[in-house]
Amino acid sequence: MRITVLTLLIGLCTSFAFAQQTGSVHVKNATVITVTGEILENTDLLVRNGKITGMGQNLSTPSGV
């Protein structure tokens, strides 16, 4: 009985981990450290559905973000 309850609890917890919201985010004036170690100051980032779609300075915010 205890194993069954434990298995159900673990199953419920892992199902919530995959329920992530998608959407768009505009981060302004961030400090970005690239994989090569380069530091980019005052950088804007556009993220849509979990992927970086824009990076640079003074990016305009798209509608709906």
PDB file of C-alpha atoms in Angstrom:
ATOM      1  CA  MET A   1       0.000   0.000   0.000  1.00  0.00           C
ATOM      2  CA  ARG A   2       2.783   2.423   0.908  1.00  0.00           C
ATOM      3  CA  ILE A   3       4.594   1.720  -2.352  1.00  0.00           C
ATOM      4  CA  THR A   4       1.428   2.374  -4.346  1.00  0.00           C
ATOM      5  CA  VAL A   5       0.837   5.714  -2.625  1.00  0.00           C
ATOM      6  CA  LEU A   6       4.484   6.698  -3.038  1.00  0.00           C
ATOM      7  CA  THR A   7       4.391   5.802  -6.732  1.00  0.00           C
ATOM      8  CA  LEU A   8       1.248   7.887  -7.240  1.00  0.00           C
ATOM      9  CA  LEU A   9       2.783  10.881  -5.450  1.00  0.00           C
ATOM     10  CA  ILE A  10       5.941  10.713  -7.544  1.00  0.00           C
ATOM     11  CA  GLY A  11       3.847  10.478 -10.700  1.00  0.00           C
ATOM     12  CA  LEU A  12       1.818  13.536  -9.736  1.00  0.00           C
ATOM     13  CA  CYS A  13       4.910  15.579  -8.896  1.00  0.00           C
ATOM     14  CA  THR A  14       6.619  14.831 -12.196  1.00  0.00           C
ATOM     15  CA  SER A  15       3.512  15.672 -14.204  1.00  0.00           C
ATOM     16  CA  PHE A  16       3.457  19.166 -12.701  1.00  0.00           C
ATOM     17  CA  ALA A  17       7.111  19.716 -13.626  1.00  0.00           C
ATOM     18  CA  PHE A  18       6.285  19.517 -17.334  1.00  0.00           C
ATOM     19  CA  ALA A  19       3.362  21.956 -17.173  1.00  0.00           C
ATOM     20  CA  GLN A  20       5.289  25.133 -17.938  1.00  0.00           C
ATOM     21  CA  GLN A  21       3.803  28.269 -19.352  1.00  0.00           C
ATOM     22  CA  THR A  22       4.909  29.543 -22.728  1.00  0.00           C
ATOM     23  CA  GLY A  23       4.890  33.139 -23.738  1.00  0.00           C
ATOM     24  CA  SER A  24       7.039  36.123 -24.552  1.00  0.00           C
ATOM     25  CA  VAL A  25       9.387  38.176 -22.390  1.00  0.00           C
ATOM     26  CA  HIS A  26      11.428  41.314 -23.115  1.00  0.00           C
ATOM     27  CA  VAL A  27      14.353  41.759 -20.700  1.00  0.00           C
ATOM     28  CA  LYS A  28      15.868  45.253 -20.893  1.00  0.00           C
ATOM     29  CA  ASN A  29      19.361  46.444 -19.942  1.00  0.00           C
ATOM     30  CA  ALA A  30      20.598  43.027 -18.833  1.00  0.00           C
ATOM     31  CA  THR A  31      24.191  41.903 -18.422  1.00  0.00           C
ATOM     32  CA  VAL A  32      24.664  38.853 -20.645  1.00  0.00           C
ATOM     33  CA  ILE A  33      27.596  36.456 -20.320  1.00  0.00           C
ATOM     34  CA  THR A  34      28.011  34.386 -23.479  1.00  0.00           C
ATOM     35  CA  VAL A  35      29.299  30.815 -23.624  1.00  0.00           C
ATOM     36  CA  THR A  36      32.689  32.166 -24.731  1.00  0.00           C
ATOM     37  CA  GLY A  37      32.857  34.375 -21.620  1.00  0.00           C
ATOM     38  CA  GLU A  38      32.167  37.665 -23.393  1.00  0.00           C
ATOM     39  CA  ILE A  39      30.263  40.151 -21.216  1.00  0.00           C
ATOM     40  CA  LEU A  40      27.579  42.220 -22.940  1.00  0.00           C
ATOM     41  CA  GLU A  41      26.283  45.107 -20.828  1.00  0.00           C
ATOM     42  CA  ASN A  42      22.968  46.948 -21.297  1.00  0.00           C
ATOM     43  CA  THR A  43      21.683  44.238 -23.624  1.00  0.00           C
ATOM     44  CA  ASP A  44      18.020  43.600 -24.402  1.00  0.00           C
ATOM     45  CA  LEU A  45      16.726  40.043 -24.851  1.00  0.00           C
ATOM     46  CA  LEU A  46      13.528  38.895 -26.535  1.00  0.00           C
ATOM     47  CA  VAL A  47      12.363  35.413 -25.538  1.00  0.00           C
ATOM     48  CA  ARG A  48       9.420  33.715 -27.247  1.00  0.00           C
ATOM     49  CA  ASN A  49       8.188  30.265 -26.270  1.00  0.00           C
ATOM     50  CA  GLY A  50      11.404  29.500 -24.407  1.00  0.00           C
ATOM     51  CA  LYS A  51      13.809  30.502 -27.201  1.00  0.00           C
ATOM     52  CA  ILE A  52      15.868  33.668 -27.556  1.00  0.00           C
ATOM     53  CA  THR A  53      14.572  35.402 -30.681  1.00  0.00           C
ATOM     54  CA  GLY A  54      16.373  38.719 -30.348  1.00  0.00           C
ATOM     55  CA  MET A  55      19.405  40.177 -28.643  1.00  0.00           C
ATOM     56  CA  GLY A  56      20.903  43.649 -28.912  1.00  0.00           C
ATOM     57  CA  GLN A  57      20.680  47.168 -27.582  1.00  0.00           C
ATOM     58  CA  ASN A  58      17.555  49.328 -27.616  1.00  0.00           C
ATOM     59  CA  LEU A  59      15.272  46.633 -29.049  1.00  0.00           C
ATOM     60  CA  SER A  60      11.661  47.683 -29.441  1.00  0.00           C
ATOM     61  CA  THR A  61       9.091  45.681 -27.520  1.00  0.00           C
ATOM     62  CA  PRO A  62       6.789  43.786 -29.901  1.00  0.00           C
ATOM     63  CA  SER A  63       3.058  44.001 -29.310  1.00  0.00           C
ATOM     64  CA  GLY A  64       1.716  41.309 -27.021  1.00  0.00           C
ATOM     65  CA  VAL A  65       4.863  41.071 -24.910  1.00  0.00           C
TER      66      VAL A  65
END
